[in-house]
Tab-separated table of C-alpha atoms and ligand atoms in Angstrom:
chain	number	residue	atom	x	y	z
C	5	MET	CA	-26.383	-7.839	23.138
C	6	LYS	CA	-28.031	-9.948	20.095
C	7	ILE	CA	-28.451	-8.973	16.394
C	8	THR	CA	-32.307	-9.133	15.791
C	9	SER	CA	-32.108	-8.107	11.932
C	10	ALA	CA	-30.303	-6.800	9.057
C	11	ASP	CA	-31.203	-4.793	5.462
C	12	VAL	CA	-29.574	-4.167	2.834
C	13	ILE	CA	-29.885	-0.790	1.133
C	14	VAL	CA	-29.062	0.018	-2.692
C	15	CYS	CA	-28.430	3.680	-4.025
C	16	SER	CA	-27.038	5.460	-6.588
C	17	PRO	CA	-26.572	9.085	-5.062
C	18	GLY	CA	-23.871	10.146	-8.374
C	19	ARG	CA	-22.775	6.101	-8.645
C	20	ASN	CA	-24.186	2.795	-6.842
C	21	TYR	CA	-23.200	1.988	-3.189
C	22	VAL	CA	-24.356	-0.866	-1.748
C	23	THR	CA	-24.744	-0.744	2.460
C	24	ILE	CA	-25.475	-3.396	5.207
C	25	LYS	CA	-27.541	-2.187	8.585
C	26	ILE	CA	-27.158	-4.600	10.991
C	27	GLU	CA	-29.910	-3.958	13.958
C	28	THR	CA	-29.354	-5.140	17.538
C	29	ASP	CA	-31.961	-5.584	20.496
C	30	LYS	CA	-30.280	-2.860	22.530
C	31	GLY	CA	-31.242	-0.466	19.489
C	32	ILE	CA	-27.935	0.129	18.150
C	33	TYR	CA	-27.254	-0.292	14.751
C	34	GLY	CA	-23.851	-0.873	12.866
C	35	LEU	CA	-23.220	0.083	8.978
C	36	GLY	CA	-21.108	-1.366	6.209
C	37	ASP	CA	-19.950	-0.720	2.809
C	38	ALA	CA	-20.657	-3.681	0.621
C	39	THR	CA	-20.221	-2.140	-2.872
C	40	LEU	CA	-18.225	-4.034	-5.452
C	41	ASN	CA	-18.076	-1.880	-8.486
C	42	GLY	CA	-19.858	-3.296	-11.522
C	43	ARG	CA	-20.889	-6.317	-9.826
C	44	GLU	CA	-23.068	-4.818	-6.811
C	45	LEU	CA	-26.333	-6.970	-6.920
C	46	SER	CA	-24.112	-10.447	-6.497
C	47	VAL	CA	-23.345	-9.096	-3.114
C	48	VAL	CA	-26.688	-7.902	-2.219
C	49	SER	CA	-28.455	-11.331	-2.937
C	50	TYR	CA	-25.327	-12.890	-0.979
C	51	LEU	CA	-26.017	-11.036	1.884
C	52	ARG	CA	-30.058	-11.177	2.032
C	53	ASP	CA	-30.113	-14.704	1.267
C	54	HIS	CA	-27.170	-16.359	2.700
C	55	LEU	CA	-25.176	-14.409	5.296
C	56	ILE	CA	-27.852	-11.948	7.118
C	57	PRO	CA	-29.784	-15.411	8.342
C	58	CYS	CA	-26.720	-16.922	9.580
C	59	ILE	CA	-26.002	-14.150	11.931
C	60	LEU	CA	-29.134	-13.527	13.498
C	61	GLU	CA	-29.267	-13.916	17.276
C	62	ARG	CA	-25.484	-13.789	17.550
C	63	ASP	CA	-23.461	-11.307	19.905
C	64	PRO	CA	-22.144	-8.466	17.686
C	65	PHE	CA	-19.123	-8.430	20.013
C	66	ASP	CA	-17.903	-11.902	18.891
C	67	THR	CA	-16.036	-10.353	15.782
C	68	GLU	CA	-13.622	-13.049	15.565
C	69	ASP	CA	-15.875	-16.135	15.672
C	70	ILE	CA	-18.381	-14.369	13.429
C	71	TRP	CA	-15.652	-13.571	10.487
C	72	HIS	CA	-14.484	-17.062	10.623
C	73	TYR	CA	-17.828	-18.735	11.004
C	74	LEU	CA	-18.628	-16.888	7.602
C	75	TYR	CA	-14.985	-17.256	5.744
C	76	ARG	CA	-15.066	-20.761	6.834
C	77	GLY	CA	-18.760	-21.662	6.908
C	78	VAL	CA	-19.085	-20.835	2.973
C	79	TYR	CA	-16.845	-23.579	2.543
C	80	TRP	CA	-15.867	-22.198	-1.209
C	81	ARG	CA	-13.400	-19.734	0.212
C	82	ARG	CA	-12.299	-16.439	-0.882
C	83	GLY	CA	-13.348	-14.489	-3.760
C	84	ALA	CA	-14.442	-10.791	-4.363
C	85	VAL	CA	-18.171	-11.486	-3.777
C	86	ASN	CA	-17.818	-13.588	-0.682
C	87	MET	CA	-15.255	-11.485	0.980
C	88	THR	CA	-16.902	-8.096	0.350
C	89	ALA	CA	-19.892	-9.106	1.899
C	90	ILE	CA	-18.140	-10.595	4.651
C	91	GLY	CA	-16.100	-7.489	4.855
C	92	ALA	CA	-19.516	-5.292	5.111
C	93	ILE	CA	-20.604	-7.169	7.910
C	94	ASP	CA	-17.527	-7.114	10.017
C	95	MET	CA	-17.167	-3.339	9.431
C	96	ALA	CA	-20.651	-2.922	10.457
C	97	LEU	CA	-20.523	-5.294	13.982
C	98	TRP	CA	-17.130	-2.917	14.954
C	99	ASP	CA	-19.305	0.076	14.334
C	100	ILE	CA	-21.818	-1.614	16.853
C	101	LYS	CA	-19.175	-2.504	19.200
C	102	GLY	CA	-17.922	1.304	19.390
C	103	LYS	CA	-21.376	2.835	19.500
C	104	ALA	CA	-22.188	0.418	22.331
C	105	LEU	CA	-18.996	1.254	24.483
C	106	GLY	CA	-19.061	4.990	23.354
C	107	VAL	CA	-15.782	5.112	21.529
C	108	PRO	CA	-14.597	5.562	18.277
C	109	VAL	CA	-13.668	2.265	16.382
C	110	TYR	CA	-9.847	2.772	16.350
C	111	LYS	CA	-9.801	2.919	20.413
C	112	LEU	CA	-10.900	-0.499	20.070
C	113	LEU	CA	-8.233	-1.798	17.516
C	114	GLY	CA	-4.936	-0.169	19.224
C	115	GLY	CA	-5.662	3.165	19.922
C	116	LYS	CA	-4.096	6.574	18.409
C	117	SER	CA	-0.897	5.858	16.603
C	118	ARG	CA	-1.171	9.148	14.750
C	119	GLU	CA	-2.975	12.145	15.151
C	120	ARG	CA	-3.709	12.626	11.189
C	121	LEU	CA	-3.427	10.592	8.257
C	122	LEU	CA	-1.696	11.563	5.392
C	123	ALA	CA	-3.855	11.111	2.052
C	124	TYR	CA	-3.296	11.080	-1.861
C	125	THR	CA	-5.966	12.291	-4.287
C	126	HIS	CA	-5.850	12.214	-8.427
C	127	ALA	CA	-5.095	14.479	-11.057
C	128	GLN	CA	-5.419	13.825	-14.484
C	129	GLY	CA	-5.891	15.373	-18.005
C	130	ILE	CA	-5.927	14.580	-21.518
C	131	ASP	CA	-2.187	15.247	-22.124
C	132	THR	CA	0.497	16.637	-20.228
C	133	ALA	CA	-0.256	20.250	-20.344
C	134	GLU	CA	-3.934	19.663	-18.838
C	135	THR	CA	-2.511	17.372	-16.606
C	136	MET	CA	0.156	19.852	-14.898
C	137	GLU	CA	-2.714	22.245	-14.313
C	138	ALA	CA	-4.767	19.666	-12.771
C	139	VAL	CA	-1.806	18.972	-10.328
C	140	ALA	CA	-1.418	22.640	-9.498
C	141	GLU	CA	-4.982	22.896	-8.383
C	142	LYS	CA	-4.479	19.853	-6.253
C	143	LEU	CA	-1.651	21.282	-4.886
C	144	GLU	CA	-3.307	24.883	-4.045
C	145	LYS	CA	-5.812	22.995	-2.143
C	146	GLY	CA	-3.166	21.981	0.198
C	147	TYR	CA	-2.518	18.004	-0.856
C	148	LYS	CA	0.949	16.957	-0.013
C	149	ALA	CA	0.503	13.880	-2.382
C	150	VAL	CA	-0.913	13.493	-5.615
C	151	ARG	CA	-1.806	10.764	-8.280
C	152	VAL	CA	-0.613	11.759	-11.513
C	153	GLN	CA	-2.816	10.035	-14.692
C	154	SER	CA	-2.654	11.358	-18.200
C	155	GLY	CA	-3.873	10.741	-21.595
C	156	VAL	CA	-1.393	9.593	-24.179
C	157	PRO	CA	-1.449	10.910	-27.551
C	158	GLY	CA	-2.648	8.318	-30.141
C	159	VAL	CA	-4.626	5.969	-27.749
C	160	GLU	CA	-8.120	7.080	-27.622
C	161	LYS	CA	-8.887	6.350	-24.069
C	162	VAL	CA	-6.812	5.873	-21.065
C	163	TYR	CA	-7.058	4.529	-17.997
C	164	GLY	CA	-7.681	7.015	-15.353
C	165	VAL	CA	-8.610	10.120	-17.613
C	166	SER	CA	-11.848	11.482	-17.270
C	167	GLY	CA	-13.944	11.859	-20.896
C	168	GLU	CA	-15.599	15.156	-19.355
C	169	ALA	CA	-14.176	17.569	-16.893
C	170	GLY	CA	-14.584	16.710	-12.892
C	171	GLN	CA	-13.960	13.465	-11.413
C	172	TYR	CA	-12.986	10.496	-13.193
C	173	GLU	CA	-15.474	7.493	-12.885
C	174	PRO	CA	-14.608	4.543	-14.721
C	175	ALA	CA	-18.279	2.632	-14.149
C	176	VAL	CA	-20.660	3.737	-17.087
C	177	LYS	CA	-24.494	2.932	-16.658
C	178	GLY	CA	-25.693	0.525	-19.086
C	179	ASN	CA	-26.282	-3.265	-19.649
C	180	LYS	CA	-22.707	-4.228	-21.010
C	181	PRO	CA	-19.496	-2.941	-20.471
C	182	VAL	CA	-18.027	-0.117	-23.024
C	183	GLU	CA	-14.776	-1.044	-24.562
C	184	GLU	CA	-11.683	1.049	-24.252
C	185	THR	CA	-8.364	0.592	-26.408
C	186	TRP	CA	-4.627	0.428	-25.226
C	187	ASP	CA	-1.215	0.532	-26.663
C	188	THR	CA	1.840	-0.013	-24.175
C	189	ASN	CA	4.386	1.025	-26.468
C	190	LYS	CA	2.883	4.725	-26.850
C	191	TYR	CA	2.002	4.704	-23.024
C	192	LEU	CA	5.626	3.980	-22.281
C	193	ASN	CA	7.122	6.348	-24.193
C	194	TYR	CA	5.222	9.194	-23.140
C	195	ILE	CA	4.886	8.851	-19.322
C	196	PRO	CA	8.416	9.340	-18.337
C	197	GLY	CA	8.281	12.885	-19.761
C	198	LEU	CA	5.252	13.554	-18.178
C	199	PHE	CA	7.020	13.276	-14.580
C	200	SER	CA	10.042	14.800	-15.825
C	201	LYS	CA	7.830	18.037	-16.258
C	202	VAL	CA	5.786	17.594	-13.297
C	203	ARG	CA	8.884	17.385	-11.209
C	204	GLU	CA	10.316	20.099	-12.505
C	205	ARG	CA	7.693	22.395	-12.229
C	206	PHE	CA	6.540	21.539	-8.769
C	207	GLY	CA	9.878	20.434	-7.097
C	208	GLU	CA	10.768	17.715	-5.173
C	209	GLU	CA	8.586	18.106	-1.846
C	210	VAL	CA	5.232	16.838	-3.138
C	211	HIS	CA	4.860	13.144	-3.511
C	212	LEU	CA	3.818	11.677	-6.432
C	213	LEU	CA	2.344	8.484	-7.386
C	214	HIS	CA	1.190	6.594	-10.532
C	215	ASP	CA	-1.373	3.790	-11.636
C	216	SER	CA	-0.297	1.314	-14.479
C	217	HIS	CA	-3.772	-0.632	-13.849
C	218	HIS	CA	-2.526	-3.818	-14.614
C	219	ARG	CA	-1.248	-3.037	-17.894
C	220	LEU	CA	2.217	-3.937	-18.369
C	221	THR	CA	4.484	-7.453	-18.723
C	222	PRO	CA	7.192	-7.636	-15.831
C	223	ILE	CA	10.040	-6.535	-18.559
C	224	GLU	CA	8.038	-3.606	-19.461
C	225	ALA	CA	7.094	-2.699	-15.917
C	226	ALA	CA	10.706	-2.779	-15.115
C	227	ARG	CA	11.553	-0.300	-17.551
C	228	LEU	CA	8.920	2.035	-16.785
C	229	GLY	CA	9.994	1.682	-12.877
C	230	LYS	CA	13.451	2.332	-14.075
C	231	GLU	CA	12.918	5.338	-16.431
C	232	LEU	CA	10.946	7.016	-13.221
C	233	GLU	CA	13.515	6.288	-10.892
C	234	PRO	CA	15.022	9.962	-11.443
C	235	TYR	CA	11.595	11.355	-10.541
C	236	HIS	CA	11.496	9.768	-7.080
C	237	LEU	CA	7.797	8.516	-7.042
C	238	PHE	CA	5.924	7.571	-3.781
C	239	TRP	CA	4.783	4.637	-5.773
C	240	LEU	CA	4.126	2.831	-8.972
C	241	GLU	CA	0.841	0.974	-8.481
C	242	ASP	CA	-0.525	-2.214	-10.412
C	243	LEU	CA	2.317	-2.474	-12.907
C	244	ILE	CA	1.543	-6.179	-13.739
C	245	PRO	CA	-1.594	-8.369	-13.332
C	246	ALA	CA	-1.551	-9.715	-9.647
C	247	GLU	CA	-2.261	-13.589	-10.497
C	248	ASN	CA	1.535	-14.399	-11.542
C	249	GLN	CA	3.042	-12.740	-8.525
C	250	GLU	CA	6.471	-14.743	-9.013
C	251	SER	CA	7.111	-12.142	-11.972
C	252	LEU	CA	7.708	-9.098	-9.790
C	253	LYS	CA	10.791	-10.430	-8.865
C	254	ILE	CA	11.952	-9.244	-12.492
C	255	VAL	CA	10.348	-5.846	-11.496
C	256	ARG	CA	12.150	-5.827	-8.191
C	257	GLN	CA	15.714	-6.843	-9.804
C	258	HIS	CA	15.591	-3.664	-12.233
C	259	THR	CA	14.406	-0.734	-10.110
C	260	THR	CA	14.305	1.298	-6.774
C	261	THR	CA	10.982	2.694	-7.351
C	262	PRO	CA	8.613	1.624	-4.730
C	263	ILE	CA	5.789	-0.776	-5.849
C	264	ALA	CA	2.231	-0.647	-4.355
C	265	ILE	CA	-0.379	-3.720	-5.416
C	266	GLY	CA	-3.235	-5.190	-3.705
C	267	GLU	CA	-6.436	-3.240	-4.783
C	268	VAL	CA	-8.337	-6.758	-6.208
C	269	PHE	CA	-7.041	-8.684	-3.075
C	270	ASN	CA	-9.332	-10.092	-0.885
C	271	THR	CA	-7.477	-12.326	1.867
C	272	ILE	CA	-4.210	-12.258	3.554
C	273	TYR	CA	-3.029	-15.158	1.076
C	274	ASP	CA	-3.574	-13.215	-1.766
C	275	CYS	CA	-0.697	-10.972	-0.377
C	276	GLN	CA	1.474	-13.218	1.622
C	277	ASP	CA	3.964	-14.255	-0.756
C	278	LEU	CA	4.533	-10.520	-2.041
C	279	ILE	CA	4.738	-9.255	1.219
C	280	SER	CA	7.133	-11.792	2.874
C	281	ASN	CA	9.152	-11.896	-0.452
C	282	GLY	CA	9.952	-8.414	-0.206
C	283	LEU	CA	8.233	-7.943	-3.375
C	284	VAL	CA	5.969	-4.831	-2.518
C	285	ASP	CA	6.232	-1.145	-0.235
C	286	TYR	CA	2.665	-0.673	0.238
C	287	ILE	CA	-0.053	-3.291	0.565
C	288	ARG	CA	-3.509	-1.747	-1.225
C	289	MET	CA	-6.092	-4.264	0.139
C	290	THR	CA	-9.200	-2.028	1.541
C	291	ILE	CA	-11.463	-2.976	4.446
C	292	ALA	CA	-14.428	-3.762	2.424
C	293	HIS	CA	-12.805	-5.992	0.093
C	294	GLY	CA	-10.494	-7.214	2.084
C	295	GLY	CA	-13.014	-9.367	4.206
C	296	GLY	CA	-13.597	-6.324	7.061
C	297	ILE	CA	-11.256	-4.798	9.875
C	298	THR	CA	-10.625	-8.195	11.437
C	299	PRO	CA	-8.290	-9.678	8.841
C	300	MET	CA	-6.769	-6.384	7.857
C	301	LEU	CA	-5.615	-5.742	11.230
C	302	LYS	CA	-3.801	-9.415	10.199
C	303	VAL	CA	-2.572	-7.831	6.957
C	304	ALA	CA	-1.029	-4.938	8.203
C	305	SER	CA	0.846	-7.097	11.211
C	306	LEU	CA	2.597	-9.236	8.551
C	307	ALA	CA	3.258	-6.247	6.482
C	308	ALA	CA	5.036	-4.803	9.477
C	309	LEU	CA	7.358	-7.577	9.696
C	310	HIS	CA	8.708	-6.814	6.104
C	311	HIS	CA	8.920	-2.957	6.244
C	312	VAL	CA	5.841	-2.818	4.398
C	313	LYS	CA	3.018	0.087	4.922
C	314	THR	CA	-0.589	0.140	4.180
C	315	GLY	CA	-2.073	2.328	1.297
C	316	CYS	CA	-5.888	1.327	1.401
C	317	HIS	CA	-8.022	1.640	-1.823
C	318	GLY	CA	-10.200	4.377	-1.291
C	319	PRO	CA	-11.863	5.238	-4.667
C	320	SER	CA	-15.043	7.082	-5.022
C	321	ASP	CA	-16.432	3.998	-5.949
C	322	LEU	CA	-16.327	2.353	-2.149
C	323	SER	CA	-18.633	4.212	0.035
C	324	PRO	CA	-17.990	6.988	3.041
C	325	ILE	CA	-18.296	3.968	5.135
C	326	ASN	CA	-15.297	2.145	3.829
C	327	LEU	CA	-13.328	5.113	3.647
C	328	ALA	CA	-14.045	5.913	7.558
C	329	ALA	CA	-13.311	1.854	8.586
C	330	CYS	CA	-10.134	2.643	6.494
C	331	LEU	CA	-9.372	5.887	8.858
C	332	HIS	CA	-9.952	4.054	12.007
C	333	PHE	CA	-7.762	1.292	10.717
C	334	GLY	CA	-5.033	3.640	9.811
C	335	THR	CA	-5.201	5.761	12.864
C	336	ALA	CA	-4.547	2.341	15.136
C	337	ILE	CA	-1.790	0.666	13.157
C	338	ASN	CA	1.946	1.504	13.438
C	339	ASN	CA	2.421	0.818	9.392
C	340	PHE	CA	0.150	3.240	8.135
C	341	GLY	CA	1.251	4.894	4.948
C	342	ILE	CA	-1.087	6.598	2.908
C	343	GLN	CA	-5.171	6.700	2.377
C	344	GLU	CA	-6.577	7.125	-1.219
C	345	TYR	CA	-8.902	9.833	-1.233
C	346	MET	CA	-10.832	10.922	-4.333
C	347	GLY	CA	-13.381	13.196	-2.772
C	348	TYR	CA	-17.026	12.332	-3.338
C	349	SER	CA	-19.879	14.063	-5.163
C	350	ASP	CA	-22.631	16.498	-3.695
C	351	ALA	CA	-25.237	13.631	-4.304
C	352	THR	CA	-23.165	11.237	-2.171
C	353	MET	CA	-22.472	13.679	0.423
C	354	GLU	CA	-26.304	14.230	0.961
C	355	VAL	CA	-26.995	10.565	1.576
C	356	PHE	CA	-23.846	9.742	3.723
C	357	THR	CA	-22.678	12.162	6.931
C	358	VAL	CA	-19.347	11.449	7.970
C	359	GLY	CA	-16.944	11.661	11.337
C	360	TYR	CA	-14.068	12.517	9.750
C	361	SER	CA	-12.744	16.079	8.543
C	362	PHE	CA	-10.240	16.590	5.609
C	363	SER	CA	-7.962	19.751	5.734
C	364	ARG	CA	-4.574	20.479	3.482
C	365	GLY	CA	-3.856	17.054	2.677
C	366	TYR	CA	-4.547	15.051	6.247
C	367	PHE	CA	-7.573	13.511	7.322
C	368	ASN	CA	-8.568	13.955	10.939
C	369	LEU	CA	-11.224	11.383	12.597
C	370	MET	CA	-13.650	12.963	15.045
C	371	GLU	CA	-14.298	10.954	18.474
C	372	THR	CA	-17.850	10.218	17.559
C	373	PRO	CA	-18.682	6.545	18.474
C	374	GLY	CA	-18.351	3.569	16.455
C	375	LEU	CA	-17.451	4.685	12.699
C	376	GLY	CA	-18.487	7.511	13.125
C	377	VAL	CA	-20.540	7.421	9.713
C	378	ASP	CA	-24.272	7.531	8.855
C	379	ILE	CA	-26.915	7.193	6.157
C	380	ASN	CA	-29.851	9.137	5.206
C	381	PHE	CA	-32.544	6.328	4.043
C	382	LYS	CA	-34.974	9.277	2.739
C	383	LYS	CA	-32.409	10.893	0.541
C	384	ALA	CA	-30.804	7.060	-0.542
C	385	LYS	CA	-34.313	6.288	-1.941
C	386	GLN	CA	-34.223	9.393	-3.937
C	387	TYR	CA	-31.328	7.826	-6.031
C	388	GLU	CA	-32.318	4.592	-7.667
C	389	TYR	CA	-29.800	1.984	-8.767
C	390	GLY	CA	-29.197	0.978	-12.190
C	391	PRO	CA	-26.465	-1.032	-13.722
C	392	ALA	CA	-23.132	0.035	-14.432
C	393	TYR	CA	-20.208	-1.991	-15.985
C	394	LEU	CA	-16.090	-1.512	-15.581
C	395	PRO	CA	-15.047	-0.965	-19.036
C	396	VAL	CA	-13.179	-3.735	-21.044
C	397	ASN	CA	-10.166	-3.016	-22.780
C	398	ARG	CA	-8.681	-3.809	-26.304
C	399	LEU	CA	-5.015	-3.622	-28.032
C	400	GLU	CA	-5.647	-1.503	-31.112
C	401	ASP	CA	-5.828	-5.029	-33.467
C	402	GLY	CA	-8.861	-5.944	-31.287
C	403	THR	CA	-7.233	-8.266	-28.840
C	404	LEU	CA	-9.042	-8.461	-25.308
C	405	TYR	CA	-6.533	-7.071	-22.572
C	406	ASN	CA	-6.359	-6.306	-18.797
C	407	TRP	CA	-8.494	-3.060	-18.064
T	8	GCO	C1	-7.327	3.213	-7.971
T	8	GCO	C2	-8.335	2.173	-8.451
T	8	GCO	C3	-9.314	2.256	-9.106
T	8	GCO	C4	-10.103	1.355	-9.604
T	8	GCO	C5	-11.552	1.175	-9.287
T	8	GCO	C6	-12.501	0.323	-10.053
T	8	GCO	O1	-6.430	3.231	-7.713
T	8	GCO	O2	-8.374	3.853	-7.403
T	8	GCO	O3	-7.519	1.651	-9.732
T	8	GCO	O4	-9.529	3.713	-10.131
T	8	GCO	O5	-10.054	1.375	-11.040
T	8	GCO	O6	-11.667	1.281	-8.044
T	8	GCO	O7	-13.983	0.192	-9.441
T	9	MG	MG1	-5.421	1.397	-8.696
C-alpha cells in the first residue's frame, strides 16, 4: 500500500478545526486532527508545504519509521506546531491501518483493556450558586466526574467560565487576543469555600476536578492543594506553569491532592522528569498535540512504571477525530485514568460523524474499522475559517500574566 496524496481541510463549524486527509492507492483514506487553537494556519502550512511531500509514496503501515523520519527529519525538534502536524499524520496512518485490516484501531494497540471509558465534563458558573446548578445539571445527565470552575467575586473574567450561558469557548474570533484580568489572592480565598459547598450538597461519590490554568506560584499551589484536601479531589490541574518542573516538588511536599499536568506538552521529554520523579498522578498529554498515537503509547508505558495514569486533554477545541484517537488509545492501555469531554456543538456534529457513543458518564467505542470518524466535506465548506485567538491575561495593575 502507498500514500498517493494528502490534503488539509480547514473549517469552522462553531469553532476552527484543521483536519488532514491522507489517501492511498487502495482507495482507503485516513483522517487526523491537526488543530492547534489560535495558531491553526501555521500547522496547515507546515503540513502542506513541508510534511505532506515527505510522506508521498510511503507505506502507511510503517508508522514507527515515518514518525521518526518526520521527528528527526526536521532537525529542529519538538514544539507545538511541529508535533501537532506530526501527530495528525500519525493519527491518519493508524486510521488507514485499521481500515485496511478491517479492525478498530484499539485492536492494533493492545486490544481491549476495558469495556467503557470514564469521562469528566465541565460545570461552570459566574459564582458558587450558578456553579452548583451547573454541577446538578451534569449529575442529572449521568456524569460521574465533573470539573468545577467558578467566577471569583471581584475578578472580572476567570478562566473556564463562559460569558454567556452554554459552552465555555476561550478562543475569540478577531485579529488579536482579548485581554482578561486576574487576582490570585481573591481566587485562593474563594475556591475552597466553593468545593466545601459542592461536597456538602452532592456527597462524596462524584469525582470532582479543578483547573488552575497555570496561574499559581509553587507555594500558592501548595496552599490550594492543602486547603482542598478535605474535599478529596480527583485532581487539581495545571497548578503552576510547566516550564520550571522542579518547583512541583514544593507542591508535592505539602499536599496529598492528586496533581494533573501536561496538556501543553508535546513530547515524552516534556513529562519524563515529572513522571519518573513522582511529581504527577495524571498525565494530560493528548494524541493530537503529543505527536500522535505512536509516541503516546511510549508516554503511557513510562507513566505505568511510576503509577501515573492518563487523563488526555479533550477540549472542544480539538476535533472529534482527536477524541476518537484518545478513546482507542485509552481502551488499549492498562493505565487509562479518565478522558476529558466537553461535548460538541450541533454545527461540529453536522461536519463530523463519530464511531463512539456516550452514555451516563462513560464512552463506549463502536467496532467501526480505523478510528471510526469521518468528515463531511460539503458541510465543512459551509463553515469558513476566521482567525481566533486565546486570551492574554493581566494582573489588575496591568502586569502581563499567564492565561
Ligand atoms: C482544559 C484546558 C482548556 C484549554 C484550551 C486551550 O483543561 O480543557 O485547560 O480549556 O484552555 O484547550 O485551547
Ligand atoms: Mg486544562
